[in-house]
PDB file of C-alpha atoms in Angstrom:
ATOM      1  CA  MET J 793       9.729  28.058   2.016  1.00  0.00           C
ATOM      2  CA  SER J 794      12.651  30.260   3.034  1.00  0.00           C
ATOM      3  CA  TRP J 795      15.577  27.821   3.261  1.00  0.00           C
ATOM      4  CA  ASN J 796      17.625  26.299   0.475  1.00  0.00           C
ATOM      5  CA  ARG J 797      15.852  22.991  -0.138  1.00  0.00           C
ATOM      6  CA  ARG J 798      18.732  21.347  -1.967  1.00  0.00           C
ATOM      7  CA  SER J 799      21.174  22.041   0.879  1.00  0.00           C
ATOM      8  CA  THR J 800      18.649  20.751   3.374  1.00  0.00           C
ATOM      9  CA  LEU J 801      18.036  17.532   1.458  1.00  0.00           C
ATOM     10  CA  ASN J 802      21.759  16.970   0.888  1.00  0.00           C
ATOM     11  CA  ARG J 803      22.363  17.157   4.643  1.00  0.00           C
ATOM     12  CA  MET J 804      19.502  14.728   5.206  1.00  0.00           C
ATOM     13  CA  VAL J 805      20.597  12.160   2.637  1.00  0.00           C
ATOM     14  CA  GLY J 806      24.091  12.382   4.103  1.00  0.00           C
ATOM     15  CA  ARG J 807      22.567  10.942   7.264  1.00  0.00           C
ATOM     16  CA  GLY J 808      21.124   8.017   5.322  1.00  0.00           C
ATOM     17  CA  VAL J 809      17.924   9.393   3.736  1.00  0.00           C
ATOM     18  CA  ARG J 810      16.047   8.998   6.997  1.00  0.00           C
ATOM     19  CA  ALA J 811      12.993  10.541   8.632  1.00  0.00           C
ATOM     20  CA  GLY J 812      13.977  14.129   7.826  1.00  0.00           C
ATOM     21  CA  VAL J 813      13.581  13.465   4.105  1.00  0.00           C
ATOM     22  CA  ILE J 814      10.094  12.171   4.716  1.00  0.00           C
ATOM     23  CA  ALA J 815       9.132  15.307   6.602  1.00  0.00           C
ATOM     24  CA  LEU J 816      10.543  17.470   3.842  1.00  0.00           C
ATOM     25  CA  ALA J 817       8.816  15.393   1.155  1.00  0.00           C
ATOM     26  CA  VAL J 818       5.455  15.728   2.880  1.00  0.00           C
ATOM     27  CA  ALA J 819       5.900  19.491   3.218  1.00  0.00           C
ATOM     28  CA  LEU J 820       6.826  19.899  -0.424  1.00  0.00           C
ATOM     29  CA  ALA J 821       4.110  17.555  -1.647  1.00  0.00           C
ATOM     30  CA  ALA J 822       1.373  19.557   0.084  1.00  0.00           C
ATOM     31  CA  PRO J 823       0.806  21.926  -2.868  1.00  0.00           C
ATOM     32  CA  LEU J 824       0.045  18.899  -5.042  1.00  0.00           C
ATOM     33  CA  ALA J 825      -2.860  17.746  -2.903  1.00  0.00           C
ATOM     34  CA  GLY J 826      -6.425  17.501  -4.137  1.00  0.00           C
ATOM     35  CA  ALA J 827      -7.463  18.386  -7.662  1.00  0.00           C
ATOM     36  CA  GLN J 828      -4.043  19.580  -8.766  1.00  0.00           C
ATOM     37  CA  ALA J 829      -2.529  16.172  -7.964  1.00  0.00           C
ATOM     38  CA  GLN J 830      -5.220  14.510 -10.050  1.00  0.00           C
ATOM     39  CA  GLU J 831      -4.668  16.810 -13.018  1.00  0.00           C
ATOM     40  CA  HIS J 832      -0.880  16.918 -13.115  1.00  0.00           C
ATOM     41  CA  ALA J 833       1.973  14.535 -12.401  1.00  0.00           C
ATOM     42  CA  GLN J 834       4.448  17.403 -12.367  1.00  0.00           C
ATOM     43  CA  PRO J 835       6.971  17.552  -9.507  1.00  0.00           C
ATOM     44  CA  THR J 836       7.203  20.416  -7.056  1.00  0.00           C
ATOM     45  CA  GLU J 837       9.764  22.867  -8.427  1.00  0.00           C
ATOM     46  CA  GLY J 838      12.882  23.582  -6.407  1.00  0.00           C
ATOM     47  CA  PRO J 839      16.644  23.849  -6.856  1.00  0.00           C
ATOM     48  CA  GLY J 840      17.560  20.229  -7.401  1.00  0.00           C
ATOM     49  CA  LEU J 841      14.571  18.776  -5.540  1.00  0.00           C
ATOM     50  CA  ALA J 842      11.456  17.157  -6.990  1.00  0.00           C
ATOM     51  CA  VAL J 843       8.358  15.583  -5.487  1.00  0.00           C
ATOM     52  CA  VAL J 844       6.431  13.419  -7.969  1.00  0.00           C
ATOM     53  CA  LYS J 845       2.864  12.218  -7.391  1.00  0.00           C
ATOM     54  CA  PRO J 846       1.867  10.258 -10.517  1.00  0.00           C
ATOM     55  CA  ARG J 847      -1.750   9.861 -11.547  1.00  0.00           C
ATOM     56  CA  ALA J 848      -3.264   6.394 -11.914  1.00  0.00           C
ATOM     57  CA  SER J 849      -3.191   6.629 -15.685  1.00  0.00           C
ATOM     58  CA  LEU J 850      -1.363   5.299 -18.732  1.00  0.00           C
ATOM     59  CA  ALA J 851      -0.433   8.923 -19.327  1.00  0.00           C
ATOM     60  CA  ASP J 852       1.917   8.722 -16.334  1.00  0.00           C
ATOM     61  CA  TRP J 853       2.839   5.013 -16.175  1.00  0.00           C
ATOM     62  CA  ASP J 854       4.523   3.006 -18.953  1.00  0.00           C
ATOM     63  CA  PRO J 855       3.935  -0.762 -18.510  1.00  0.00           C
ATOM     64  CA  VAL J 856       5.846  -3.570 -20.154  1.00  0.00           C
ATOM     65  CA  THR J 857       2.463  -4.894 -21.378  1.00  0.00           C
ATOM     66  CA  ASP J 858      -0.362  -2.332 -21.453  1.00  0.00           C
ATOM     67  CA  ASP J 859      -3.240  -4.805 -21.513  1.00  0.00           C
ATOM     68  CA  LYS J 860      -2.161  -6.405 -18.230  1.00  0.00           C
ATOM     69  CA  TRP J 861      -2.854  -3.176 -16.321  1.00  0.00           C
ATOM     70  CA  ALA J 862      -5.891  -1.245 -15.098  1.00  0.00           C
ATOM     71  CA  PHE J 863      -6.072   2.282 -13.690  1.00  0.00           C
ATOM     72  CA  GLU J 864      -9.069   3.076 -11.518  1.00  0.00           C
ATOM     73  CA  LYS J 865     -10.027   4.810  -8.268  1.00  0.00           C
ATOM     74  CA  GLY J 866      -6.495   6.145  -7.839  1.00  0.00           C
ATOM     75  CA  GLN J 867      -4.995   2.654  -8.068  1.00  0.00           C
ATOM     76  CA  VAL J 868      -2.416   1.279 -10.495  1.00  0.00           C
ATOM     77  CA  ILE J 869      -3.341  -2.394 -10.882  1.00  0.00           C
ATOM     78  CA  LEU J 870      -1.372  -5.256 -12.401  1.00  0.00           C
ATOM     79  CA  THR J 871      -4.292  -7.547 -13.235  1.00  0.00           C
ATOM     80  CA  GLU J 872      -2.456 -10.737 -14.218  1.00  0.00           C
ATOM     81  CA  PRO J 873       1.046 -12.204 -14.080  1.00  0.00           C
ATOM     82  CA  GLY J 874       3.542 -11.162 -16.704  1.00  0.00           C
ATOM     83  CA  THR J 875       5.640 -13.443 -18.863  1.00  0.00           C
ATOM     84  CA  ALA J 876       9.405 -13.785 -18.921  1.00  0.00           C
ATOM     85  CA  GLN J 877      11.128 -11.356 -21.279  1.00  0.00           C
ATOM     86  CA  PRO J 878      14.144 -12.191 -23.466  1.00  0.00           C
ATOM     87  CA  GLY J 879      17.531 -11.459 -21.922  1.00  0.00           C
ATOM     88  CA  PRO J 880      18.645 -11.472 -18.292  1.00  0.00           C
ATOM     89  CA  ARG J 881      16.474 -13.064 -15.599  1.00  0.00           C
ATOM     90  CA  ARG J 882      14.493 -10.194 -14.067  1.00  0.00           C
ATOM     91  CA  PRO J 883      10.923  -9.219 -13.050  1.00  0.00           C
ATOM     92  CA  PHE J 884       8.376 -10.122 -15.722  1.00  0.00           C
ATOM     93  CA  GLU J 885       5.945  -7.196 -15.565  1.00  0.00           C
ATOM     94  CA  TYR J 886       6.191  -3.646 -14.224  1.00  0.00           C
ATOM     95  CA  ALA J 887       5.202  -0.092 -15.085  1.00  0.00           C
ATOM     96  CA  VAL J 888       7.601   2.852 -14.896  1.00  0.00           C
ATOM     97  CA  VAL J 889       6.545   6.442 -14.174  1.00  0.00           C
ATOM     98  CA  THR J 890       7.427   8.600 -17.170  1.00  0.00           C
ATOM     99  CA  LYS J 891       6.323  11.998 -15.827  1.00  0.00           C
ATOM    100  CA  GLY J 892       8.716  14.301 -14.013  1.00  0.00           C
ATOM    101  CA  PRO J 893      12.516  14.137 -13.902  1.00  0.00           C
ATOM    102  CA  GLU J 894      14.790  11.182 -13.333  1.00  0.00           C
ATOM    103  CA  LEU J 895      15.812  11.035  -9.671  1.00  0.00           C
ATOM    104  CA  GLY J 896      18.962  10.005  -7.822  1.00  0.00           C
ATOM    105  CA  SER J 897      18.735   9.981  -4.019  1.00  0.00           C
ATOM    106  CA  LEU J 898      15.074   9.515  -3.156  1.00  0.00           C
ATOM    107  CA  THR J 899      12.364   8.476  -0.768  1.00  0.00           C
ATOM    108  CA  TYR J 900       9.587   6.390  -2.359  1.00  0.00           C
ATOM    109  CA  ARG J 901       6.361   6.076  -0.343  1.00  0.00           C
ATOM    110  CA  ALA J 902       3.185   4.218  -1.293  1.00  0.00           C
ATOM    111  CA  GLN J 903       0.597   1.668  -0.271  1.00  0.00           C
ATOM    112  CA  VAL J 904       0.809  -1.745  -1.939  1.00  0.00           C
ATOM    113  CA  ARG J 905      -1.284  -4.901  -1.994  1.00  0.00           C
ATOM    114  CA  ILE J 906      -0.702  -8.388  -3.379  1.00  0.00           C
ATOM    115  CA  ASP J 907      -3.809  -9.647  -5.204  1.00  0.00           C
ATOM    116  CA  GLU J 908      -2.554 -13.195  -5.801  1.00  0.00           C
ATOM    117  CA  ALA J 909      -4.311 -15.706  -3.519  1.00  0.00           C
ATOM    118  CA  VAL J 910      -2.826 -15.874  -0.025  1.00  0.00           C
ATOM    119  CA  GLU J 911      -2.352 -19.622  -0.444  1.00  0.00           C
ATOM    120  CA  VAL J 912       0.280 -18.972  -3.138  1.00  0.00           C
ATOM    121  CA  THR J 913       3.540 -19.031  -1.189  1.00  0.00           C
ATOM    122  CA  ASN J 914       5.730 -17.197  -3.694  1.00  0.00           C
ATOM    123  CA  ARG J 915       3.394 -14.210  -4.192  1.00  0.00           C
ATOM    124  CA  ASP J 916       5.054 -10.795  -4.514  1.00  0.00           C
ATOM    125  CA  VAL J 917       5.025  -7.212  -5.662  1.00  0.00           C
ATOM    126  CA  ILE J 918       8.093  -5.103  -6.423  1.00  0.00           C
ATOM    127  CA  LEU J 919       9.172  -1.467  -6.170  1.00  0.00           C
ATOM    128  CA  VAL J 920      11.472  -0.350  -8.975  1.00  0.00           C
ATOM    129  CA  TRP J 921      13.834   2.629  -8.761  1.00  0.00           C
ATOM    130  CA  ASN J 922      16.743   4.157 -10.636  1.00  0.00           C
ATOM    131  CA  TYR J 923      15.398   2.464 -13.739  1.00  0.00           C
ATOM    132  CA  GLN J 924      17.579   3.213 -16.769  1.00  0.00           C
ATOM    133  CA  SER J 925      16.488   0.511 -19.221  1.00  0.00           C
ATOM    134  CA  PRO J 926      14.728  -2.879 -19.250  1.00  0.00           C
ATOM    135  CA  THR J 927      18.006  -4.516 -18.189  1.00  0.00           C
ATOM    136  CA  ARG J 928      19.357  -1.823 -15.828  1.00  0.00           C
ATOM    137  CA  PHE J 929      17.496  -1.029 -12.580  1.00  0.00           C
ATOM    138  CA  TYR J 930      17.063  -1.760  -8.879  1.00  0.00           C
ATOM    139  CA  TYR J 931      14.051  -3.433  -7.333  1.00  0.00           C
ATOM    140  CA  ALA J 932      12.820  -4.389  -3.878  1.00  0.00           C
ATOM    141  CA  HIS J 933      10.927  -7.697  -3.824  1.00  0.00           C
ATOM    142  CA  LEU J 934       8.168  -7.836  -1.195  1.00  0.00           C
ATOM    143  CA  SER J 935       7.104 -11.452  -0.819  1.00  0.00           C
ATOM    144  CA  THR J 936       5.256 -13.943   1.349  1.00  0.00           C
ATOM    145  CA  ASP J 937       8.286 -16.259   1.175  1.00  0.00           C
ATOM    146  CA  ASN J 938      11.831 -15.608   2.397  1.00  0.00           C
ATOM    147  CA  THR J 939      13.463 -19.005   1.888  1.00  0.00           C
ATOM    148  CA  ILE J 940      14.791 -18.885  -1.668  1.00  0.00           C
ATOM    149  CA  TYR J 941      17.203 -16.554  -3.448  1.00  0.00           C
ATOM    150  CA  PRO J 942      14.710 -14.542  -5.587  1.00  0.00           C
ATOM    151  CA  HIS J 943      12.248 -13.811  -2.766  1.00  0.00           C
ATOM    152  CA  ASN J 944      11.867 -10.923  -0.328  1.00  0.00           C
ATOM    153  CA  GLY J 945      15.072  -9.043  -0.965  1.00  0.00           C
ATOM    154  CA  ILE J 946      16.807  -6.147  -2.699  1.00  0.00           C
ATOM    155  CA  PHE J 947      18.176  -6.766  -6.179  1.00  0.00           C
ATOM    156  CA  VAL J 948      20.116  -5.085  -8.970  1.00  0.00           C
ATOM    157  CA  VAL J 949      19.667  -5.901 -12.666  1.00  0.00           C
ATOM    158  CA  ASN J 950      22.750  -4.710 -14.548  1.00  0.00           C
ATOM    159  CA  ASP J 951      22.683  -6.260 -18.039  1.00  0.00           C
ATOM    160  CA  ALA J 952      22.825  -9.649 -16.301  1.00  0.00           C
ATOM    161  CA  ASP J 953      20.563 -11.893 -14.231  1.00  0.00           C
ATOM    162  CA  ARG J 954      19.206 -10.146 -11.138  1.00  0.00           C
ATOM    163  CA  LEU J 955      21.736 -10.109  -8.316  1.00  0.00           C
ATOM    164  CA  ARG J 956      20.663 -10.157  -4.680  1.00  0.00           C
ATOM    165  CA  ILE J 957      22.402  -7.455  -2.605  1.00  0.00           C
ATOM    166  CA  ASP J 958      20.490  -7.155   0.691  1.00  0.00           C
ATOM    167  CA  ASP J 959      22.271  -7.611   4.014  1.00  0.00           C
ATOM    168  CA  GLN J 960      19.626  -9.957   5.437  1.00  0.00           C
ATOM    169  CA  TRP J 961      20.115 -12.866   3.010  1.00  0.00           C
ATOM    170  CA  ASN J 962      22.385 -15.538   4.574  1.00  0.00           C
ATOM    171  CA  GLY J 963      22.300 -18.049   1.756  1.00  0.00           C
ATOM    172  CA  SER J 964      19.198 -19.890   2.920  1.00  0.00           C
ATOM    173  CA  VAL J 965      16.850 -17.330   4.491  1.00  0.00           C
ATOM    174  CA  GLY J 966      16.329 -13.583   4.269  1.00  0.00           C
ATOM    175  CA  ALA J 967      14.413 -10.855   6.063  1.00  0.00           C
ATOM    176  CA  GLU J 968      11.069 -11.763   7.580  1.00  0.00           C
ATOM    177  CA  PRO J 969       8.314 -12.115   4.958  1.00  0.00           C
ATOM    178  CA  SER J 970       6.994  -8.701   3.936  1.00  0.00           C
ATOM    179  CA  ILE J 971       3.357  -9.373   2.933  1.00  0.00           C
ATOM    180  CA  THR J 972       1.489 -12.499   4.036  1.00  0.00           C
ATOM    181  CA  ASP J 973      -2.129 -11.309   3.656  1.00  0.00           C
ATOM    182  CA  ALA J 974      -4.489  -9.543   1.233  1.00  0.00           C
ATOM    183  CA  ASP J 975      -4.375  -6.171   3.015  1.00  0.00           C
ATOM    184  CA  TRP J 976      -2.877  -2.849   1.988  1.00  0.00           C
ATOM    185  CA  HIS J 977       0.584  -2.130   3.418  1.00  0.00           C
ATOM    186  CA  ASP J 978       2.520   1.106   3.741  1.00  0.00           C
ATOM    187  CA  VAL J 979       5.965   0.870   2.213  1.00  0.00           C
ATOM    188  CA  ARG J 980       8.836   3.322   2.181  1.00  0.00           C
ATOM    189  CA  LEU J 981      12.078   2.931   0.263  1.00  0.00           C
ATOM    190  CA  ASP J 982      15.057   5.229   0.857  1.00  0.00           C
ATOM    191  CA  TYR J 983      18.061   5.400  -1.480  1.00  0.00           C
ATOM    192  CA  ASN J 984      21.198   7.501  -1.087  1.00  0.00           C
ATOM    193  CA  ALA J 985      22.909   7.685  -4.478  1.00  0.00           C
ATOM    194  CA  ARG J 986      26.125   9.038  -2.975  1.00  0.00           C
ATOM    195  CA  THR J 987      26.693   6.296  -0.393  1.00  0.00           C
ATOM    196  CA  GLY J 988      24.579   3.566  -1.966  1.00  0.00           C
ATOM    197  CA  ALA J 989      22.577   3.068   1.244  1.00  0.00           C
ATOM    198  CA  ILE J 990      19.204   1.387   0.634  1.00  0.00           C
ATOM    199  CA  ALA J 991      16.507   0.779   3.252  1.00  0.00           C
ATOM    200  CA  VAL J 992      12.991  -0.634   2.910  1.00  0.00           C
ATOM    201  CA  TYR J 993      10.436  -0.008   5.687  1.00  0.00           C
ATOM    202  CA  LEU J 994       6.986  -1.542   6.123  1.00  0.00           C
ATOM    203  CA  ASP J 995       3.899  -0.242   7.922  1.00  0.00           C
ATOM    204  CA  GLY J 996       5.599   2.624   9.731  1.00  0.00           C
ATOM    205  CA  ALA J 997       8.278   0.522  11.416  1.00  0.00           C
ATOM    206  CA  ASP J 998      11.255   2.397  12.876  1.00  0.00           C
ATOM    207  CA  GLU J 999      13.685  -0.290  11.726  1.00  0.00           C
ATOM    208  CA  PRO J1000      14.030  -1.281   8.070  1.00  0.00           C
ATOM    209  CA  ARG J1001      12.871  -4.710   6.936  1.00  0.00           C
ATOM    210  CA  MET J1002      15.694  -4.871   4.382  1.00  0.00           C
ATOM    211  CA  THR J1003      18.931  -2.962   3.814  1.00  0.00           C
ATOM    212  CA  ALA J1004      21.677  -2.963   1.213  1.00  0.00           C
ATOM    213  CA  THR J1005      24.514  -0.840  -0.144  1.00  0.00           C
ATOM    214  CA  ASP J1006      25.103  -0.382  -3.872  1.00  0.00           C
ATOM    215  CA  THR J1007      26.124   2.497  -6.157  1.00  0.00           C
ATOM    216  CA  THR J1008      25.643   0.876  -9.565  1.00  0.00           C
ATOM    217  CA  PHE J1009      23.008   3.385 -10.716  1.00  0.00           C
ATOM    218  CA  ALA J1010      23.187   7.046  -9.748  1.00  0.00           C
ATOM    219  CA  GLY J1011      19.700   7.834 -11.005  1.00  0.00           C
ATOM    220  CA  GLY J1012      16.713   6.898 -13.107  1.00  0.00           C
ATOM    221  CA  ARG J1013      12.950   6.438 -12.958  1.00  0.00           C
ATOM    222  CA  PHE J1014      10.731   4.579 -10.499  1.00  0.00           C
ATOM    223  CA  GLY J1015       7.937   2.064 -10.890  1.00  0.00           C
ATOM    224  CA  PHE J1016       5.914  -0.865  -9.592  1.00  0.00           C
ATOM    225  CA  GLY J1017       5.155  -4.421 -10.646  1.00  0.00           C
ATOM    226  CA  SER J1018       5.704  -8.080  -9.826  1.00  0.00           C
ATOM    227  CA  PHE J1019       8.165 -10.788 -10.712  1.00  0.00           C
ATOM    228  CA  ASP J1020       5.482 -13.284 -11.778  1.00  0.00           C
ATOM    229  CA  ASN J1021       2.390 -12.502  -9.690  1.00  0.00           C
ATOM    230  CA  PHE J1022       0.032  -9.499  -9.569  1.00  0.00           C
ATOM    231  CA  GLY J1023      -1.084  -6.708  -7.251  1.00  0.00           C
ATOM    232  CA  ARG J1024      -1.665  -2.976  -6.992  1.00  0.00           C
ATOM    233  CA  ILE J1025      -0.311   0.341  -5.683  1.00  0.00           C
ATOM    234  CA  ARG J1026      -1.845   3.662  -4.609  1.00  0.00           C
ATOM    235  CA  ASP J1027      -0.949   6.964  -2.902  1.00  0.00           C
ATOM    236  CA  VAL J1028       2.476   7.131  -4.546  1.00  0.00           C
ATOM    237  CA  THR J1029       4.759  10.011  -3.551  1.00  0.00           C
ATOM    238  CA  VAL J1030       8.444  10.056  -4.470  1.00  0.00           C
ATOM    239  CA  ALA J1031      10.743  12.852  -3.290  1.00  0.00           C
ATOM    240  CA  GLY J1032      14.342  13.088  -4.434  1.00  0.00           C
ATOM    241  CA  LEU J1033      17.210  14.920  -6.040  1.00  0.00           C
ATOM    242  CA  ARG J1034      16.954  15.465  -9.752  1.00  0.00           C
ATOM    243  CA  HIS J1035      19.351  13.264 -11.668  1.00  0.00           C
ATOM    244  CA  ARG J1036      18.586  14.892 -15.038  1.00  0.00           C
TER     245      ARG J1036
END
């Protein structure tokens, strides 16, 4: 690749971490395809840019509770609900990717599924990013319900109970429900650490399902889990600027 990848990505994230970042991420992720992606969770090297494709393995993911997770057929599976942890109110169970660098501005792409029965109205999975500690991180809550404060929104946990920050929440209802079935869904999360712009897209939509603006955390690690339900994730690719 002949151009300066950091300069290119900086221009793209300046526009809101939009489609150009995805195209760049796909191009850079290509060398990790096939057997190499299965053997290594190392990011593509570049001046300031990393693309991380974690394996479905405890070697690459660090759960809150190891025995609640399974790793098989390329899937990272939360097999049962977690339990509330001491301290601030926050998601009960999640796993954080430990391989590769911490990232700041990023694009997080994956397929997710909620395994809790469809009849359960509060069912959810979450995407975690810019994770710094068990009480300092962002998460996007993808739920069947959108009528109460903790459901189907964007949140920050900053050494205090999770705080809802998405633009769609009006005090009684939020964005349209994200996952109402037992199918796999494509999800993409964009974060611009400089401006704080956050956008969550579902199933290839041109318009984001949820948006927010927050600059609390400039960088950290990413992960997956649920507030108090269970589900799974696969085909994870995260492209971003190295934080450290």
